[in-house]
mmCIF file of C-alpha atoms in Angstrom:
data_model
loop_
_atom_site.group_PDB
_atom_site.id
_atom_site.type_symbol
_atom_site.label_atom_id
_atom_site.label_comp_id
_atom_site.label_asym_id
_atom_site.label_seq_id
_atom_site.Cartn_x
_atom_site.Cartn_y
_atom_site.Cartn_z
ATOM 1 C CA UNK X 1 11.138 32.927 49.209
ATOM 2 C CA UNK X 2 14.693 32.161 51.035
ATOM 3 C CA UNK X 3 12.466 32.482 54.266
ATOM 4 C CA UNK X 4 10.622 29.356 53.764
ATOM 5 C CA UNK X 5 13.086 26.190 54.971
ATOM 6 C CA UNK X 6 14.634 24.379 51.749
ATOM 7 C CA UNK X 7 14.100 27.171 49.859
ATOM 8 C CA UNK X 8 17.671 28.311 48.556
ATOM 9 C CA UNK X 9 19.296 31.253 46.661
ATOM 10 C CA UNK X 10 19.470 29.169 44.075
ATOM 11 C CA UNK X 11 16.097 27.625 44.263
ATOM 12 C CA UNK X 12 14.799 31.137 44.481
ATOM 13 C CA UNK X 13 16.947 32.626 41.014
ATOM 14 C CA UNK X 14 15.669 29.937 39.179
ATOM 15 C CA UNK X 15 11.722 30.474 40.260
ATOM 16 C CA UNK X 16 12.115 34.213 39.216
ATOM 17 C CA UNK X 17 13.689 33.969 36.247
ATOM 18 C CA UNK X 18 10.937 31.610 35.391
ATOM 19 C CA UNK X 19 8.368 33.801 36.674
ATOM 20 C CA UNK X 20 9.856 36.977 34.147
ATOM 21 C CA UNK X 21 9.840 34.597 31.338
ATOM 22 C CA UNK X 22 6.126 34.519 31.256
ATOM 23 C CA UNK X 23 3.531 37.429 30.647
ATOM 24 C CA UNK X 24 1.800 36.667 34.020
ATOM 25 C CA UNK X 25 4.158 36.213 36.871
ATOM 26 C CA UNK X 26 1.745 35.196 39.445
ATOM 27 C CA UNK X 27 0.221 32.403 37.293
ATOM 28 C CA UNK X 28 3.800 31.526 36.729
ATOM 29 C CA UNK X 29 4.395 30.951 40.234
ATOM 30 C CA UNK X 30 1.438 29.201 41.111
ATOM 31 C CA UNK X 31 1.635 26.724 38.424
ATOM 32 C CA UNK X 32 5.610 26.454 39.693
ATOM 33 C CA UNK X 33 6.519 22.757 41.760
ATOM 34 C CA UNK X 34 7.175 23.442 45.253
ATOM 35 C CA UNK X 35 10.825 22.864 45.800
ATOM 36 C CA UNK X 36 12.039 19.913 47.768
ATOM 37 C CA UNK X 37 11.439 19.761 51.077
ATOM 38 C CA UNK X 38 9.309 23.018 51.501
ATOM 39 C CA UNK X 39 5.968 21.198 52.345
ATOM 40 C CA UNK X 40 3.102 23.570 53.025
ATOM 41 C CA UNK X 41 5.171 26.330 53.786
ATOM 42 C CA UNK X 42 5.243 26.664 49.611
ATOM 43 C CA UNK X 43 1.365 26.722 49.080
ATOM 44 C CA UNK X 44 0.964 29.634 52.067
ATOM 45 C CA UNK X 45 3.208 31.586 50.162
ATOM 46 C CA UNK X 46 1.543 31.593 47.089
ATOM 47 C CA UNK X 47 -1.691 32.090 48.785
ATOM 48 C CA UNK X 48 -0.078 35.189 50.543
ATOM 49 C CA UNK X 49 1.391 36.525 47.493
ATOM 50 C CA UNK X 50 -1.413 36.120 45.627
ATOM 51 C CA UNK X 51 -3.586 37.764 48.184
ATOM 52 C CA UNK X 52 -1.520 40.721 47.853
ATOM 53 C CA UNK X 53 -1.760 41.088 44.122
ATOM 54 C CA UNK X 54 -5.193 40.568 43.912
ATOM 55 C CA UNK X 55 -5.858 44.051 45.947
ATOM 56 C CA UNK X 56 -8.535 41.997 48.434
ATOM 57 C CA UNK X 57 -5.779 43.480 51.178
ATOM 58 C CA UNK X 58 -5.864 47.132 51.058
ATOM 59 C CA UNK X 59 -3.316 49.809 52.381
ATOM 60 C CA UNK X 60 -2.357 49.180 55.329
ATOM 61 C CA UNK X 61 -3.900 45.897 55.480
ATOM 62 C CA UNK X 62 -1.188 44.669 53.624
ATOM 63 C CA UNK X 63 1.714 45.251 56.650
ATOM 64 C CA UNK X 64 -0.524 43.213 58.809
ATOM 65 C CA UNK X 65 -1.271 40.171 56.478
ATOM 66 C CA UNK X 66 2.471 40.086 55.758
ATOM 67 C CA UNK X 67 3.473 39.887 59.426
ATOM 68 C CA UNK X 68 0.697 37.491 60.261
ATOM 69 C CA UNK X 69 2.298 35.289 57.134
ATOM 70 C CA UNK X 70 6.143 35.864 58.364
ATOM 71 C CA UNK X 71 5.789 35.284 61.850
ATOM 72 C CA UNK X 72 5.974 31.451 62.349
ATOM 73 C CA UNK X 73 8.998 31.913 60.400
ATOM 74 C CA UNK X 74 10.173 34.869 62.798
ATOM 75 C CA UNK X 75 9.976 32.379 66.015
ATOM 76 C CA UNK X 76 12.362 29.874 63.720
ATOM 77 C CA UNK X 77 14.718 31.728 62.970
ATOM 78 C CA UNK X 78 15.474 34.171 65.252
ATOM 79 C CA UNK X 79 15.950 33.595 68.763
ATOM 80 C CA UNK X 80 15.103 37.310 69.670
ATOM 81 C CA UNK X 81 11.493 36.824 67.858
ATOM 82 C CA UNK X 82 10.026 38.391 70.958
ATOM 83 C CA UNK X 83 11.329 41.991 70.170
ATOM 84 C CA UNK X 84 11.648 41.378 66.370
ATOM 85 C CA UNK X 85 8.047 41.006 66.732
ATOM 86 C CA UNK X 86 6.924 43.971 68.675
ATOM 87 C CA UNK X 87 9.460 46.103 65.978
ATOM 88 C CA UNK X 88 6.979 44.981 63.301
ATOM 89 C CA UNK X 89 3.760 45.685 65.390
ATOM 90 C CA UNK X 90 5.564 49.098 65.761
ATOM 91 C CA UNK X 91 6.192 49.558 62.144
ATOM 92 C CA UNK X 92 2.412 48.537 61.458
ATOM 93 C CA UNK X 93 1.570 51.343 63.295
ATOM 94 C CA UNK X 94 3.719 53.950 61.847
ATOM 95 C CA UNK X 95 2.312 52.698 58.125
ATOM 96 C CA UNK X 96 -0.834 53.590 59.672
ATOM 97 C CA UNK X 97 0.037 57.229 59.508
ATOM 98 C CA UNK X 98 0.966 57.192 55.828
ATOM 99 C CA UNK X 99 -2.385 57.368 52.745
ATOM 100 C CA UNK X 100 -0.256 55.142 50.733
ATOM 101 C CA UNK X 101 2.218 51.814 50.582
ATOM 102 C CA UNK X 102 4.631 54.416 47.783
ATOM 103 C CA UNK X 103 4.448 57.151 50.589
ATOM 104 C CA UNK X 104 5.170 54.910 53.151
ATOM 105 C CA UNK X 105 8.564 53.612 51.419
ATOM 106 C CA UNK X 106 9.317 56.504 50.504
ATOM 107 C CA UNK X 107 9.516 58.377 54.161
ATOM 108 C CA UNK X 108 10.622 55.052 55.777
ATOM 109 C CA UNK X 109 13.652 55.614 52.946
ATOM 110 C CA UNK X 110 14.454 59.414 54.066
ATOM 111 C CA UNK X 111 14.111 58.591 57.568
ATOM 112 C CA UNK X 112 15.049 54.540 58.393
ATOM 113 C CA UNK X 113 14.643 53.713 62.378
ATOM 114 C CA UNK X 114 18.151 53.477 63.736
ATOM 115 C CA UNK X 115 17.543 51.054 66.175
ATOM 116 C CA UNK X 116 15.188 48.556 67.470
ATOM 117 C CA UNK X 117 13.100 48.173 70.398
ATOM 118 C CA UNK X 118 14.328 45.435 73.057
ATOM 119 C CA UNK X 119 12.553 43.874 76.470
ATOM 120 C CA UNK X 120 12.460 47.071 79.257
ATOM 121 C CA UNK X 121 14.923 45.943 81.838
ATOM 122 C CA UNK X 122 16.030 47.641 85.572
ATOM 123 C CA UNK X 123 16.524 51.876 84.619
ATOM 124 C CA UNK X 124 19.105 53.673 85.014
ATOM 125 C CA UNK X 125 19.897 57.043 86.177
ATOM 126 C CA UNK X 126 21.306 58.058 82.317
ATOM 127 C CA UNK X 127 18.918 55.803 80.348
ATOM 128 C CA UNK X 128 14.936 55.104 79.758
ATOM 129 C CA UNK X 129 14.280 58.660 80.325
ATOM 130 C CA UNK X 130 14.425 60.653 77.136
ATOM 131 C CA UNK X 131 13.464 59.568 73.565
ATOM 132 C CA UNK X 132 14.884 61.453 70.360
ATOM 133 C CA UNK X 133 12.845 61.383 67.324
ATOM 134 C CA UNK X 134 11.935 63.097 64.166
ATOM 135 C CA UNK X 135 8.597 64.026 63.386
ATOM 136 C CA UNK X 136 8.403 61.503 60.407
ATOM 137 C CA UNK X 137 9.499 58.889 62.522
ATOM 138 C CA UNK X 138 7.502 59.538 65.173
ATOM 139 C CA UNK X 139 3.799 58.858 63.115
ATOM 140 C CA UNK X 140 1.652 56.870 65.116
ATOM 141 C CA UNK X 141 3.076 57.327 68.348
ATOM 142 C CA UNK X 142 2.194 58.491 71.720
ATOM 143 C CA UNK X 143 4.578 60.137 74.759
ATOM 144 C CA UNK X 144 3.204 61.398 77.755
ATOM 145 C CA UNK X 145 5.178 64.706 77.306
ATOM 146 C CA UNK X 146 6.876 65.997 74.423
ATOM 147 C CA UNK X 147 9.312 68.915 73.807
ATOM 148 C CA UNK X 148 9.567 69.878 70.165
ATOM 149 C CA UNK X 149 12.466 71.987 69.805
ATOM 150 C CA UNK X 150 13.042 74.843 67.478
ATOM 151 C CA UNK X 151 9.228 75.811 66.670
ATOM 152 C CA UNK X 152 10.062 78.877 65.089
ATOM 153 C CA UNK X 153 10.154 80.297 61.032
ATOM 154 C CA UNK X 154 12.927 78.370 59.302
ATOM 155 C CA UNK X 155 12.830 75.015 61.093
ATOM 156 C CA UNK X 156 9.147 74.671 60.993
ATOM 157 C CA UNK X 157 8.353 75.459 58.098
ATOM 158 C CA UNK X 158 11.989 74.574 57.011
ATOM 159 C CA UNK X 159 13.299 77.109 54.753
ATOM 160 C CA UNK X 160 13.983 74.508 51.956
ATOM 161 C CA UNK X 161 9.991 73.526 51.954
ATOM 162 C CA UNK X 162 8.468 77.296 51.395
ATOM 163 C CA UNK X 163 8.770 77.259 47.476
ATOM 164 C CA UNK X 164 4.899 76.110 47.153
ATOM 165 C CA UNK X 165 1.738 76.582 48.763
ATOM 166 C CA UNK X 166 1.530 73.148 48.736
ATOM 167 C CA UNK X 167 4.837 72.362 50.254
ATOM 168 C CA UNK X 168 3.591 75.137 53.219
ATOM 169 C CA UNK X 169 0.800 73.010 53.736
ATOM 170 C CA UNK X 170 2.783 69.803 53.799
ATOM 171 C CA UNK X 171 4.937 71.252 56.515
ATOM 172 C CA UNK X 172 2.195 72.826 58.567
ATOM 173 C CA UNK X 173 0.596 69.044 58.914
ATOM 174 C CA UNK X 174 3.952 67.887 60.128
ATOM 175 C CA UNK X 175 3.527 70.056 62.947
ATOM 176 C CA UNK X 176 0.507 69.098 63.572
ATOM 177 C CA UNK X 177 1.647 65.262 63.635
ATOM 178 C CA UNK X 178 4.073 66.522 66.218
ATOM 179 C CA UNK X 179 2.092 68.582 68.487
ATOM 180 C CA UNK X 180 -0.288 66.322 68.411
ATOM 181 C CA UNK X 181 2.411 62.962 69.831
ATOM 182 C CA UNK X 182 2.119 64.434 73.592
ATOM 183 C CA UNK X 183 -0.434 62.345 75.592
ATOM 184 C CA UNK X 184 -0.589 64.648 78.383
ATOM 185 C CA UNK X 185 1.995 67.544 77.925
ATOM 186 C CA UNK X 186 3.114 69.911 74.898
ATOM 187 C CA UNK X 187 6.101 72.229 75.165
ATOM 188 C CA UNK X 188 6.812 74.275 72.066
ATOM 189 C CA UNK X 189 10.694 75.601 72.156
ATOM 190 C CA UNK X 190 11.095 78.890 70.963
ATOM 191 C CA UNK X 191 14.603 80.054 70.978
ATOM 192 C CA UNK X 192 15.043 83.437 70.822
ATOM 193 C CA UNK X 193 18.261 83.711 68.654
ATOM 194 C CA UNK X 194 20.499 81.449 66.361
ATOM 195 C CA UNK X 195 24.500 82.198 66.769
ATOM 196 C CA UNK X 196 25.962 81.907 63.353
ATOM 197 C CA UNK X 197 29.258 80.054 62.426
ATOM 198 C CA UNK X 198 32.394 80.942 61.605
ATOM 199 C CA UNK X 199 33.424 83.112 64.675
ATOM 200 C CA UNK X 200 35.377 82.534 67.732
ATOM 201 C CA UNK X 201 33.818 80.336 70.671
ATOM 202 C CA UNK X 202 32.618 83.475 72.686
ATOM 203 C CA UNK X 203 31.889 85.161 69.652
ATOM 204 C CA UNK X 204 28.381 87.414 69.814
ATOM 205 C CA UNK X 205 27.238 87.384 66.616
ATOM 206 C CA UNK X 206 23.602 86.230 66.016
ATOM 207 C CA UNK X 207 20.272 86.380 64.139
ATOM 208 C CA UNK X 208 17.104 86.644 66.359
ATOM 209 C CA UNK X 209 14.179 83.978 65.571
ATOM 210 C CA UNK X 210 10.464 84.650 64.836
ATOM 211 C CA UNK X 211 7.803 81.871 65.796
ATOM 212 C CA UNK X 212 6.616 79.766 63.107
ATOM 213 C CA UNK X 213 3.914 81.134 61.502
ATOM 214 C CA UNK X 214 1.758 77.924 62.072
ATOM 215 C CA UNK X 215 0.863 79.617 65.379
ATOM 216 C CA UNK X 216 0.062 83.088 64.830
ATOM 217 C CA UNK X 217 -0.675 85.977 67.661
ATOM 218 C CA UNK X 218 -4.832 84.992 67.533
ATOM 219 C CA UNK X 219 -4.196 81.636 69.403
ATOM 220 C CA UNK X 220 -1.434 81.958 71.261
ATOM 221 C CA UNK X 221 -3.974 82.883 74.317
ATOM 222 C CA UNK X 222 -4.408 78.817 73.677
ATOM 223 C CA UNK X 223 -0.935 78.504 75.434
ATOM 224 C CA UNK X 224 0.762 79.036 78.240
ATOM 225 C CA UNK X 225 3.513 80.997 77.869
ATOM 226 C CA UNK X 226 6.825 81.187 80.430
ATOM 227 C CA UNK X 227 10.477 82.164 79.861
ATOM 228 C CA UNK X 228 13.336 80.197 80.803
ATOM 229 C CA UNK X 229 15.739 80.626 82.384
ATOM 230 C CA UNK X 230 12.848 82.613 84.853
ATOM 231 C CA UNK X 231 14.457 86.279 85.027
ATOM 232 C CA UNK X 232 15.580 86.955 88.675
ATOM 233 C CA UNK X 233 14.721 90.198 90.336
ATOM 234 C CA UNK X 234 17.697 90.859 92.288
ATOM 235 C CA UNK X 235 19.388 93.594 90.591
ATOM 236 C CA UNK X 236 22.552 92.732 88.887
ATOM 237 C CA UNK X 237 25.102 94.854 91.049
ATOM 238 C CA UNK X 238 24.376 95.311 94.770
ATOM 239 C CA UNK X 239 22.937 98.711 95.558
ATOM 240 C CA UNK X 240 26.086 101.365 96.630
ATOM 241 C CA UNK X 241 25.213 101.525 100.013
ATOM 242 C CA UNK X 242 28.716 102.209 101.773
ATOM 243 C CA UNK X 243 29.837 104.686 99.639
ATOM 244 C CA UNK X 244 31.725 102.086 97.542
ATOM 245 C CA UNK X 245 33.280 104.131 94.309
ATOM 246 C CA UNK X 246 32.514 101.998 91.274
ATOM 247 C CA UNK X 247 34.363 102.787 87.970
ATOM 248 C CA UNK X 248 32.005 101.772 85.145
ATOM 249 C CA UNK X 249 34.385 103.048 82.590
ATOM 250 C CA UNK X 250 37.195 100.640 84.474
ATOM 251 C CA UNK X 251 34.428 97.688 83.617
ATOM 252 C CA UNK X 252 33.851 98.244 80.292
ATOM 253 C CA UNK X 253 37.959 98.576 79.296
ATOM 254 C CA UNK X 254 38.311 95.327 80.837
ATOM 255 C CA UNK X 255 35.245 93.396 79.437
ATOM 256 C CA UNK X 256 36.722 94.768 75.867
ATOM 257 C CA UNK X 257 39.991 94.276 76.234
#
């Protein structure tokens, strides 16, 4: 209500307690006097809210009635309305992704946006270039190419999220939600081992990975597969070919030492 002009904090305690006084809140607030100096900005908000109650606007119907209704008051009162606007658009799309308004909050809780989206201006050489996201956050959109990192038993399916069948399942869509944000390129980033903490900064110790199980050894002929960095096929020492002594045992005292 404190988005409509003349409409107060104070305006807008006293129309709510008013409203939980009765045993029908909506009928409460339509039968309520528009406060002073509101106009027809009060009677649009009624018929919005009311609109919404009623269940005519359906999931997620509802995001875009509620930004059709809010933006004339976007352009008033922000002078950035412009990108404000295209943030909701964005937002509209994400709920998109999501079966219900509860689920929706709920994710959009675990996982707010950090930022919003501005006007694209000149690039630069160390901006514009790469986009970090989560998979929840990244619902309903589109990249040309995508790298999702860490594809491998533990991350994806997280090791907190195995307890269930159901929660297996759960995780094995959220994969698919990611795989499936790369317009015209996928890479899937298999590691091959995880150094653990707790040792010195050239410390060896390590587990190996395993690929998630989402993509088992039946499909993988579905990808193509490539190492990096690419192996090189020079040999690691130079051949002996001037009768050059080389003490190995030498090399290894020094490399433990």
């Amino acid at each position: 209500m404190q988005l409509l002009p003349g409409v107060g904090p104070s305006s807008a305690q006293r129309i709510l307690e008013g409203m939980l006084a009765e045993s029908d809140p909506l009928a409460a607030l339509v039968d309520t006097p528009a406060p002073p100096r509101v106009g027809d900005d009060w009677r649009i908000f009624v018929d919005m809210v009311g609109h919404l109650k009623s269940g005519r606007a359906v999931w997620p119907a509802e995001i875009e009635y509620c930004r059709r209704w809010y933006e004339p008051h976007l352009d008033r009162i922000h002078e950035d309305s412009t990108t404000r606007r295209a943030d909701l658009v964005q937002l509209e799309q994400i709920a998109r992704g999501y079966p219900s308004r509860e689920r929706f909050l709920t994710e959009l809780t675990l996982d707010p946006p950090d930022a919003t989206s501005d006007e694209a201006g000149a690039p630069h050489l160390d901006e514009d270039f790469l986009i970090l996201s989560t998979i929840h956050s990244a619902k309903g959109r589109e990249w040309k190419s995508v790298f999702l990192l860490n594809a491998v038993d533990g991350c994806i399916p997280s090791d907190l999220a195995t307890g269930t069948s159901a929660e297996i399942e759960e995780e094995r869509c959220l994969l698919y939600v990611a795989m499936t944000r790369a317009k015209d390129d996928l890479h899937l980033l298999v590691p091959q081992r995880f150094y653990t903490h707790g040792q010195s900064a050239r410390g060896d110790r390590h587990v190996y990975a395993s690929r998630t199980r989402f993509i088992p050894d039946d499909i993988l002929s579905l990808f193509d597969k490539s190492g990096w960095p690419a192996a090189s096929l020079q040999p690691a020492i130079a051949p002996n070919t001037r009768g050059v002594r080389l003490d190995v045992g030498a090399k290894m005292r020094s490399m433990w030492r």
